[in-house]
């Protein structure tokens, strides 16, 4: 089996002789959400910059799909298209006078004809929710908007892998959630996403795989549960435990819970507590989770379900769902971790609505059903169907564009 990215015994020294990386060998699977986690100076950025040849290892080698990276200019152009890099500071990445020109930079450099550049830029901007911003000067945008422009610039080149250095640093909580939600959506469409962060909460709840780094090397790797189970290792890396793990350990310490694996999130923690107190508490009927595919149902159907189904909470995943929510005038209760939050509410008897699109629709259904099977709690998940002959058919367009748009932004099918 080949990995999408692999490093073999990679070391790197900056010009001043500082050895920033020491013999790092890691292999990354395709289609996963991977977080490089470590304190400042651990070597996360240095490692990431090697993934697409921006830095060349002093010793060792980097492979993409099993092939060693080559560093001639044609090979570098190719790898940088396939492995897109979003820098920590958007101002290091965005330099054109308008948003359009900035996002068009990659496709123009790839030699695409003007019409194709226009189409790809349009798709990328729609995907990140910035249609209408084309003529705006990027340096006047907010931090979150700049990050979206940087992501759109990468998306317009249709990368296989997206590498984001500290994607949420300097962003407010809402903007951070929007960026992470967008990365989930892209991953759901098959892209491999690699982020670096020292935010353990973010890494723990988001990543399929955590690679813990310190002092230019890898301390350990595994699922968030595997890596963050080891308090001593986390302390050595000058990080702290995610709050849900911390609470779990305290409950275990007091004999209120037992178990060997920490819960992944609040939902699992409350399940553990509930399982422990079974017999002493009783639960009433569970609520229903309604799922609306915004590529298929329109504002009328969504308003209809809000009126009919006694919906207490609404959440949206993905840009097109959030845009529609705004159009319909729905104030969203959840914009990140939406599925689990709706499950938590269903367990307290409340109905909710999840607005989403593309592969995220089936992902939501699978997650809710999977939860039901695992926990034995029956939660009904209902997919909102479009009325026959309605929007679903009329939305079919013949235009072809980048794959991520067709699958996710609901702009072409
Ligand atoms: P992280 O991303 O985990 O914060 P970095 O990869 O940025 O870590 O840094 C790893 C080490 O390399 C640190 O000691 C840092 O000071 C050093 N370093 C990073 N960039 C440079 C540079 N451009 N010149 C010299 N040293 C650098």
CSV table of C-alpha atoms and ligand atoms in Angstrom, one decimal:
chain,number,residue,atom,x,y,z
A,1,UNK,CA,0.0,0.0,0.0
A,2,UNK,CA,1.3,3.5,-0.8
A,3,UNK,CA,0.6,6.5,1.3
A,4,UNK,CA,-0.4,9.9,-0.1
A,5,UNK,CA,2.5,11.6,1.7
A,6,UNK,CA,5.4,10.0,3.3
A,7,UNK,CA,8.7,11.3,4.9
A,8,UNK,CA,11.6,9.0,5.4
A,9,UNK,CA,14.2,10.0,8.0
A,10,UNK,CA,13.8,13.6,7.2
A,11,UNK,CA,16.0,16.2,8.8
A,12,UNK,CA,16.2,19.9,8.1
A,13,UNK,CA,18.5,22.7,9.2
A,14,UNK,CA,17.8,26.4,8.6
A,15,UNK,CA,20.7,28.5,7.3
A,16,UNK,CA,21.7,29.6,10.7
A,17,UNK,CA,22.5,26.0,11.6
A,18,UNK,CA,19.4,25.5,13.7
A,19,UNK,CA,18.3,21.9,13.4
A,20,UNK,CA,14.5,22.2,13.1
A,21,UNK,CA,13.8,18.6,12.2
A,22,UNK,CA,15.5,15.4,13.2
A,23,UNK,CA,15.0,12.1,11.4
A,24,UNK,CA,11.2,12.3,11.0
A,25,UNK,CA,9.5,9.3,9.3
A,26,UNK,CA,5.8,9.5,8.9
A,27,UNK,CA,3.3,8.1,6.5
A,28,UNK,CA,-0.1,9.7,5.8
A,29,UNK,CA,-3.1,7.9,4.5
A,30,UNK,CA,-5.3,9.3,1.7
A,31,UNK,CA,-8.6,10.9,2.6
A,32,UNK,CA,-8.0,11.5,6.3
A,33,UNK,CA,-8.1,14.5,8.6
A,34,UNK,CA,-4.6,14.7,10.2
A,35,UNK,CA,-3.5,17.1,12.8
A,36,UNK,CA,0.2,17.8,13.6
A,37,UNK,CA,0.0,18.9,17.2
A,38,UNK,CA,2.8,20.4,19.3
A,39,UNK,CA,4.0,23.5,21.0
A,40,UNK,CA,5.5,26.5,19.2
A,41,UNK,CA,8.9,25.6,17.7
A,42,UNK,CA,8.1,21.8,17.6
A,43,UNK,CA,8.8,21.8,13.8
A,44,UNK,CA,5.2,21.5,12.6
A,45,UNK,CA,5.5,24.3,10.0
A,46,UNK,CA,8.9,23.1,8.9
A,47,UNK,CA,7.5,19.6,8.2
A,48,UNK,CA,4.5,20.9,6.4
A,49,UNK,CA,6.6,23.1,4.1
A,50,UNK,CA,8.4,19.9,3.0
A,51,UNK,CA,5.1,18.2,1.9
A,52,UNK,CA,5.0,20.3,-1.3
A,53,UNK,CA,8.6,21.0,-1.8
A,54,UNK,CA,8.7,24.6,-0.4
A,55,UNK,CA,11.6,23.3,1.8
A,56,UNK,CA,13.9,20.5,0.7
A,57,UNK,CA,15.0,18.1,3.4
A,58,UNK,CA,18.7,18.5,4.3
A,59,UNK,CA,18.8,14.7,4.6
A,60,UNK,CA,16.1,12.0,3.9
A,61,UNK,CA,13.3,12.1,1.4
A,62,UNK,CA,9.6,13.1,1.0
A,63,UNK,CA,7.3,11.0,-1.2
A,64,UNK,CA,4.0,11.7,-2.8
A,65,UNK,CA,2.0,8.6,-3.8
A,66,UNK,CA,5.1,6.6,-3.3
A,67,UNK,CA,7.3,8.8,-5.7
A,68,UNK,CA,10.2,10.8,-4.3
A,69,UNK,CA,9.7,14.5,-4.7
A,70,UNK,CA,11.9,16.1,-7.4
A,71,UNK,CA,12.9,19.7,-7.0
A,72,UNK,CA,13.2,20.9,-10.6
A,73,UNK,CA,10.8,23.7,-11.4
A,74,UNK,CA,8.3,21.7,-13.5
A,75,UNK,CA,8.1,19.0,-10.8
A,76,UNK,CA,7.7,21.6,-8.1
A,77,UNK,CA,4.9,23.3,-10.0
A,78,UNK,CA,3.1,20.0,-10.3
A,79,UNK,CA,3.4,19.0,-6.6
A,80,UNK,CA,2.3,22.5,-5.5
A,81,UNK,CA,-0.9,22.1,-7.5
A,82,UNK,CA,-1.6,18.7,-6.0
A,83,UNK,CA,-0.6,19.6,-2.4
A,84,UNK,CA,-2.0,23.1,-1.7
A,85,UNK,CA,-0.5,25.0,1.2
A,86,UNK,CA,-2.5,27.6,3.3
A,87,UNK,CA,-0.1,29.7,5.4
A,88,UNK,CA,-0.8,30.7,9.0
A,89,UNK,CA,-0.7,34.3,8.2
A,90,UNK,CA,-3.1,35.1,5.2
A,91,UNK,CA,-1.1,38.3,4.5
A,92,UNK,CA,1.9,36.1,3.5
A,93,UNK,CA,-0.3,34.4,0.9
A,94,UNK,CA,-2.7,37.1,-0.5
A,95,UNK,CA,-1.0,39.7,-2.5
A,96,UNK,CA,-3.1,40.6,-5.6
A,97,UNK,CA,-5.1,43.9,-5.6
A,98,UNK,CA,-8.5,42.1,-5.8
A,99,UNK,CA,-10.0,38.9,-4.5
A,100,UNK,CA,-10.6,37.7,-8.1
A,101,UNK,CA,-7.0,38.2,-9.2
A,102,UNK,CA,-5.7,36.5,-6.1
A,103,UNK,CA,-7.8,33.4,-6.5
A,104,UNK,CA,-7.1,33.4,-10.3
A,105,UNK,CA,-3.4,33.5,-9.7
A,106,UNK,CA,-2.9,29.7,-9.6
A,107,UNK,CA,-5.2,28.8,-12.5
A,108,UNK,CA,-3.6,31.6,-14.6
A,109,UNK,CA,-0.2,30.3,-13.8
A,110,UNK,CA,-1.3,26.8,-14.8
A,111,UNK,CA,-2.0,28.3,-18.2
A,112,UNK,CA,-5.8,27.7,-18.2
A,113,UNK,CA,-7.7,29.6,-20.8
A,114,UNK,CA,-9.5,32.7,-19.5
A,115,UNK,CA,-13.0,31.1,-19.6
A,116,UNK,CA,-11.8,28.2,-17.5
A,117,UNK,CA,-10.0,30.5,-15.1
A,118,UNK,CA,-13.3,32.4,-14.6
A,119,UNK,CA,-15.3,29.2,-14.0
A,120,UNK,CA,-12.8,27.8,-11.5
A,121,UNK,CA,-12.5,31.1,-9.6
A,122,UNK,CA,-16.3,31.3,-9.5
A,123,UNK,CA,-16.6,27.8,-8.1
A,124,UNK,CA,-13.9,28.3,-5.6
A,125,UNK,CA,-15.4,31.6,-4.3
A,126,UNK,CA,-18.9,30.1,-4.2
A,127,UNK,CA,-17.5,27.2,-2.2
A,128,UNK,CA,-16.0,29.4,0.5
A,129,UNK,CA,-19.0,31.7,0.5
A,130,UNK,CA,-17.4,34.8,-1.0
A,131,UNK,CA,-19.3,35.2,-4.3
A,132,UNK,CA,-19.7,39.0,-4.8
A,133,UNK,CA,-16.3,39.7,-3.2
A,134,UNK,CA,-14.5,39.5,-6.6
A,135,UNK,CA,-13.5,43.2,-6.8
A,136,UNK,CA,-12.8,43.8,-3.2
A,137,UNK,CA,-9.2,44.5,-2.1
A,138,UNK,CA,-8.2,41.5,0.1
A,139,UNK,CA,-6.3,43.7,2.6
A,140,UNK,CA,-9.7,45.3,3.7
A,141,UNK,CA,-11.3,41.9,4.6
A,142,UNK,CA,-11.6,40.4,8.0
A,143,UNK,CA,-9.3,37.7,9.2
A,144,UNK,CA,-11.9,35.0,8.5
A,145,UNK,CA,-12.6,36.3,5.0
A,146,UNK,CA,-8.9,36.5,4.2
A,147,UNK,CA,-8.5,32.9,5.3
A,148,UNK,CA,-11.4,32.0,2.9
A,149,UNK,CA,-9.7,33.8,0.1
A,150,UNK,CA,-6.5,31.9,0.7
A,151,UNK,CA,-8.4,28.6,0.8
A,152,UNK,CA,-10.3,29.6,-2.5
A,153,UNK,CA,-6.9,30.2,-4.1
A,154,UNK,CA,-5.8,26.7,-3.3
A,155,UNK,CA,-9.2,25.1,-4.2
A,156,UNK,CA,-9.1,26.8,-7.6
A,157,UNK,CA,-6.2,24.5,-8.5
A,158,UNK,CA,-8.1,21.3,-7.4
A,159,UNK,CA,-5.5,19.9,-5.0
A,160,UNK,CA,-5.6,16.3,-3.7
A,161,UNK,CA,-4.2,17.4,-0.3
A,162,UNK,CA,-4.7,20.6,1.6
A,163,UNK,CA,-2.2,21.6,4.2
A,164,UNK,CA,-3.1,24.4,6.6
A,165,UNK,CA,-0.7,25.8,9.0
A,166,UNK,CA,-2.6,26.9,12.2
A,167,UNK,CA,-5.8,27.5,10.3
A,168,UNK,CA,-7.7,29.1,13.2
A,169,UNK,CA,-5.0,31.1,14.9
A,170,UNK,CA,-6.1,34.8,15.2
A,171,UNK,CA,-9.7,34.0,14.2
A,172,UNK,CA,-12.7,34.5,16.5
A,173,UNK,CA,-14.6,31.3,17.6
A,174,UNK,CA,-17.3,31.7,14.9
A,175,UNK,CA,-14.8,32.2,12.1
A,176,UNK,CA,-12.8,29.3,13.4
A,177,UNK,CA,-15.8,27.0,13.4
A,178,UNK,CA,-16.7,28.1,9.8
A,179,UNK,CA,-13.2,27.3,8.6
A,180,UNK,CA,-13.2,23.9,10.3
A,181,UNK,CA,-16.6,23.1,9.0
A,182,UNK,CA,-15.4,23.9,5.5
A,183,UNK,CA,-12.5,21.5,6.0
A,184,UNK,CA,-14.8,18.8,7.1
A,185,UNK,CA,-16.9,19.3,4.0
A,186,UNK,CA,-13.8,19.1,1.7
A,187,UNK,CA,-12.7,16.0,3.5
A,188,UNK,CA,-16.1,14.4,3.1
A,189,UNK,CA,-15.6,14.9,-0.7
A,190,UNK,CA,-12.3,12.9,-0.5
A,191,UNK,CA,-9.6,15.5,0.1
A,192,UNK,CA,-6.8,14.7,2.5
A,193,UNK,CA,-6.6,17.6,5.0
A,194,UNK,CA,-3.5,18.2,7.2
A,195,UNK,CA,-3.5,20.9,9.7
A,196,UNK,CA,-1.0,22.0,12.3
A,197,UNK,CA,-2.2,23.4,15.6
A,198,UNK,CA,-1.3,23.8,19.3
A,199,UNK,CA,-5.0,23.9,20.1
A,200,UNK,CA,-5.6,20.5,21.7
A,201,UNK,CA,-9.4,20.9,21.8
A,202,UNK,CA,-9.5,21.5,18.1
A,203,UNK,CA,-7.2,18.6,17.3
A,204,UNK,CA,-9.0,16.2,19.6
A,205,UNK,CA,-12.4,16.8,18.2
A,206,UNK,CA,-11.5,17.2,14.6
A,207,UNK,CA,-8.7,14.8,13.6
A,208,UNK,CA,-8.9,11.2,12.6
A,209,UNK,CA,-5.2,11.0,13.3
A,210,UNK,CA,-3.0,13.1,15.6
A,211,UNK,CA,0.8,13.3,15.2
A,212,UNK,CA,2.3,14.7,18.4
A,213,UNK,CA,5.5,16.7,17.8
A,214,UNK,CA,8.1,18.2,20.0
A,215,UNK,CA,11.6,19.5,19.5
A,216,UNK,CA,11.9,18.6,15.8
A,217,UNK,CA,10.6,15.0,16.2
A,218,UNK,CA,7.5,12.9,16.5
A,219,UNK,CA,6.6,11.9,20.0
A,220,UNK,CA,3.7,9.6,19.1
A,221,UNK,CA,0.9,9.2,16.6
A,222,UNK,CA,-2.6,7.7,16.7
A,223,UNK,CA,-6.2,8.6,17.2
A,224,UNK,CA,-6.9,11.5,19.5
A,225,UNK,CA,-7.9,9.0,22.2
A,226,UNK,CA,-4.7,7.1,21.9
A,227,UNK,CA,-2.5,10.2,21.9
A,228,UNK,CA,-4.3,12.2,24.6
A,229,UNK,CA,-4.7,9.2,26.9
A,230,UNK,CA,-1.1,9.6,28.0
A,231,UNK,CA,-1.0,12.6,30.3
A,232,UNK,CA,2.7,12.4,30.9
A,233,UNK,CA,3.5,12.6,27.1
A,234,UNK,CA,1.2,15.6,26.7
A,235,UNK,CA,2.9,17.3,29.6
A,236,UNK,CA,6.3,16.6,28.0
A,237,UNK,CA,5.0,18.2,24.9
A,238,UNK,CA,4.1,21.3,27.0
A,239,UNK,CA,0.4,20.9,26.0
A,240,UNK,CA,-2.7,20.3,28.1
A,241,UNK,CA,-5.4,17.7,28.0
A,242,UNK,CA,-8.6,18.4,26.1
A,243,UNK,CA,-11.2,19.4,28.7
A,244,UNK,CA,-13.4,16.3,28.0
A,245,UNK,CA,-10.4,14.0,28.7
A,246,UNK,CA,-9.6,16.0,31.8
A,247,UNK,CA,-13.1,15.7,33.2
A,248,UNK,CA,-13.2,12.0,32.3
A,249,UNK,CA,-9.9,11.4,34.2
A,250,UNK,CA,-11.3,13.2,37.2
A,251,UNK,CA,-14.5,11.1,37.2
A,252,UNK,CA,-12.5,7.9,36.8
A,253,UNK,CA,-10.2,9.1,39.6
A,254,UNK,CA,-13.2,9.5,42.0
A,255,UNK,CA,-14.5,6.1,41.0
A,256,UNK,CA,-17.6,7.6,39.3
A,257,UNK,CA,-16.6,6.1,36.0
A,258,UNK,CA,-14.5,3.3,34.9
A,259,UNK,CA,-13.1,2.4,31.5
A,260,UNK,CA,-9.9,2.5,29.6
A,261,UNK,CA,-10.6,4.9,26.7
A,262,UNK,CA,-11.4,8.5,27.1
A,263,UNK,CA,-14.6,9.7,25.4
A,264,UNK,CA,-14.1,11.6,22.1
A,265,UNK,CA,-16.6,14.3,22.8
A,266,UNK,CA,-19.3,15.7,25.1
A,267,UNK,CA,-21.8,13.2,23.7
A,268,UNK,CA,-19.7,10.2,24.6
A,269,UNK,CA,-18.9,11.6,28.0
A,270,UNK,CA,-22.6,12.1,28.8
A,271,UNK,CA,-23.3,8.6,27.5
A,272,UNK,CA,-20.7,7.1,29.9
A,273,UNK,CA,-22.2,9.0,32.8
A,274,UNK,CA,-25.7,8.0,31.8
A,275,UNK,CA,-24.7,4.3,31.4
A,276,UNK,CA,-23.2,4.4,34.8
A,277,UNK,CA,-26.4,5.8,36.4
A,278,UNK,CA,-28.8,3.6,34.5
A,279,UNK,CA,-31.6,2.5,36.6
A,280,UNK,CA,-31.4,5.7,38.7
A,281,UNK,CA,-32.5,8.0,36.0
A,282,UNK,CA,-35.1,7.5,33.3
A,283,UNK,CA,-35.3,9.1,29.9
A,284,UNK,CA,-38.4,10.2,28.1
A,285,UNK,CA,-39.0,9.9,24.4
A,286,UNK,CA,-36.1,11.0,22.1
A,287,UNK,CA,-36.5,13.8,19.6
A,288,UNK,CA,-36.3,13.5,15.8
A,289,UNK,CA,-33.5,14.9,13.7
A,290,UNK,CA,-34.6,16.2,10.3
A,291,UNK,CA,-32.0,16.4,7.6
A,292,UNK,CA,-32.5,18.8,4.7
A,293,UNK,CA,-30.3,18.5,1.6
A,294,UNK,CA,-30.1,22.1,0.5
A,295,UNK,CA,-29.3,21.0,-3.1
A,296,UNK,CA,-32.7,19.4,-3.2
A,297,UNK,CA,-35.1,21.3,-1.0
A,298,UNK,CA,-35.7,25.0,-1.1
A,299,UNK,CA,-36.7,27.7,1.4
A,300,UNK,CA,-40.4,26.7,1.2
A,301,UNK,CA,-39.8,23.1,2.3
A,302,UNK,CA,-37.5,24.3,5.0
A,303,UNK,CA,-39.9,26.8,6.4
A,304,UNK,CA,-42.6,24.1,6.2
A,305,UNK,CA,-40.7,21.7,8.4
A,306,UNK,CA,-39.8,24.5,10.9
A,307,UNK,CA,-43.6,25.2,11.2
A,308,UNK,CA,-44.7,21.6,11.3
A,309,UNK,CA,-42.2,19.6,13.3
A,310,UNK,CA,-41.7,21.6,16.5
A,311,UNK,CA,-38.0,22.1,15.7
A,312,UNK,CA,-36.2,23.4,18.8
A,313,UNK,CA,-32.7,23.6,17.3
A,314,UNK,CA,-31.2,24.2,13.8
A,315,UNK,CA,-27.7,23.6,12.6
A,316,UNK,CA,-26.0,23.9,9.2
A,317,UNK,CA,-23.0,22.2,7.8
A,318,UNK,CA,-21.2,23.6,4.7
A,319,UNK,CA,-21.2,26.9,3.0
A,320,UNK,CA,-24.3,26.4,0.8
A,321,UNK,CA,-26.4,25.3,3.8
A,322,UNK,CA,-25.3,28.4,5.8
A,323,UNK,CA,-26.1,30.7,2.9
A,324,UNK,CA,-29.6,29.2,2.5
A,325,UNK,CA,-30.1,29.5,6.3
A,326,UNK,CA,-29.3,33.2,6.1
A,327,UNK,CA,-31.7,33.6,3.1
A,328,UNK,CA,-34.5,31.9,4.9
A,329,UNK,CA,-33.8,34.0,8.1
A,330,UNK,CA,-33.0,31.0,10.3
A,331,UNK,CA,-30.7,31.8,13.2
A,332,UNK,CA,-28.5,28.8,13.6
A,333,UNK,CA,-27.9,27.3,17.0
A,334,UNK,CA,-25.1,25.0,15.7
A,335,UNK,CA,-22.5,25.7,13.1
A,336,UNK,CA,-19.9,23.1,14.2
A,337,UNK,CA,-20.1,19.7,15.6
A,338,UNK,CA,-23.7,19.9,14.4
A,339,UNK,CA,-24.6,16.2,14.2
A,340,UNK,CA,-23.4,15.4,17.8
A,341,UNK,CA,-25.1,18.4,19.2
A,342,UNK,CA,-28.4,17.4,17.5
A,343,UNK,CA,-28.0,13.9,18.9
A,344,UNK,CA,-27.5,15.4,22.4
A,345,UNK,CA,-30.7,17.4,22.0
A,346,UNK,CA,-32.6,14.4,20.6
A,347,UNK,CA,-31.6,12.5,23.8
A,348,UNK,CA,-33.3,15.3,25.8
A,349,UNK,CA,-36.5,14.9,23.7
A,350,UNK,CA,-35.9,17.9,21.4
A,351,UNK,CA,-36.4,17.9,17.6
A,352,UNK,CA,-33.8,19.5,15.4
A,353,UNK,CA,-33.0,20.3,11.8
A,354,UNK,CA,-29.7,19.8,10.1
A,355,UNK,CA,-29.2,21.7,6.8
A,356,UNK,CA,-26.4,20.4,4.6
A,357,UNK,CA,-25.6,19.1,1.1
A,358,UNK,CA,-23.7,16.6,-1.0
A,359,UNK,CA,-21.9,13.7,0.8
A,360,UNK,CA,-22.6,15.3,4.2
A,361,UNK,CA,-26.3,14.3,4.0
A,362,UNK,CA,-25.5,10.5,4.0
A,363,UNK,CA,-22.7,11.1,6.4
A,364,UNK,CA,-25.2,12.6,8.9
A,365,UNK,CA,-27.6,9.8,8.4
A,366,UNK,CA,-24.9,7.2,9.0
A,367,UNK,CA,-23.6,8.9,12.1
A,368,UNK,CA,-27.0,9.1,13.7
A,369,UNK,CA,-27.9,5.6,12.8
A,370,UNK,CA,-24.5,4.3,13.9
A,371,UNK,CA,-24.9,6.1,17.2
A,372,UNK,CA,-28.3,4.5,17.7
A,373,UNK,CA,-27.0,1.1,17.1
A,374,UNK,CA,-24.0,1.6,19.4
A,375,UNK,CA,-25.8,3.2,22.2
A,376,UNK,CA,-29.1,1.4,22.0
A,377,UNK,CA,-30.9,4.8,22.0
A,378,UNK,CA,-33.4,5.0,19.2
A,379,UNK,CA,-33.1,8.4,17.5
A,380,UNK,CA,-35.1,9.0,14.4
A,381,UNK,CA,-33.3,10.6,11.5
A,382,UNK,CA,-35.6,11.8,8.7
A,383,UNK,CA,-34.4,13.0,5.4
A,384,UNK,CA,-36.5,15.9,4.1
A,385,UNK,CA,-37.7,14.9,0.6
A,386,UNK,CA,-38.3,17.5,-2.2
A,387,UNK,CA,-41.8,17.6,-3.6
A,388,UNK,CA,-42.0,15.7,-6.9
A,389,UNK,CA,-40.8,17.7,-10.0
A,390,UNK,CA,-39.4,20.6,-7.8
A,391,UNK,CA,-36.1,22.3,-7.3
A,392,UNK,CA,-34.1,19.1,-7.3
A,393,UNK,CA,-34.7,18.6,-11.1
A,394,UNK,CA,-34.5,22.3,-12.0
A,395,UNK,CA,-31.1,22.6,-10.2
A,396,UNK,CA,-29.5,20.1,-12.5
A,397,UNK,CA,-27.0,22.0,-14.7
A,398,UNK,CA,-24.9,20.8,-17.5
A,399,UNK,CA,-21.9,23.0,-16.7
A,400,UNK,CA,-18.8,21.1,-15.7
A,401,UNK,CA,-16.4,22.4,-13.2
A,402,UNK,CA,-14.0,21.3,-10.5
A,403,UNK,CA,-15.0,18.1,-8.7
A,404,UNK,CA,-15.3,19.6,-5.2
A,405,UNK,CA,-17.9,22.0,-6.5
A,406,UNK,CA,-20.0,19.4,-8.1
A,407,UNK,CA,-20.0,17.3,-5.1
A,408,UNK,CA,-20.3,19.9,-2.4
A,409,UNK,CA,-21.3,23.3,-3.3
A,410,UNK,CA,-24.4,22.2,-5.2
A,411,UNK,CA,-23.5,24.4,-8.1
A,412,UNK,CA,-23.4,21.8,-10.8
A,413,UNK,CA,-24.4,18.1,-11.0
B,1,LIG,P1,6.2,25.2,14.8
B,1,LIG,O1,5.5,25.3,13.5
B,1,LIG,O2,5.9,23.9,15.5
B,1,LIG,O3,6.0,26.3,15.7
B,1,LIG,P2,8.6,25.7,13.3
B,1,LIG,O4,8.8,24.6,12.2
B,1,LIG,O5,8.1,27.0,12.9
B,1,LIG,O6,7.8,25.1,14.5
B,1,LIG,O7,10.1,25.9,13.9
B,1,LIG,C1,10.9,24.8,14.3
B,1,LIG,C2,12.3,25.4,14.7
B,1,LIG,O8,12.9,26.0,13.6
B,1,LIG,C3,12.2,26.5,15.7
B,1,LIG,O9,13.3,26.3,16.6
B,1,LIG,C4,12.3,27.7,15.0
B,1,LIG,O10,12.8,28.8,15.7
B,1,LIG,C5,13.2,27.3,13.8
B,1,LIG,N1,12.8,28.1,12.6
B,1,LIG,C6,11.6,28.1,11.9
B,1,LIG,N2,11.7,28.9,10.8
B,1,LIG,C7,13.0,29.4,10.8
B,1,LIG,C8,13.7,30.2,9.8
B,1,LIG,N3,13.0,30.8,8.8
B,1,LIG,N4,15.0,30.5,10.1
B,1,LIG,C9,15.6,30.0,11.2
B,1,LIG,N5,15.0,29.1,12.1
B,1,LIG,C10,13.7,28.9,11.9
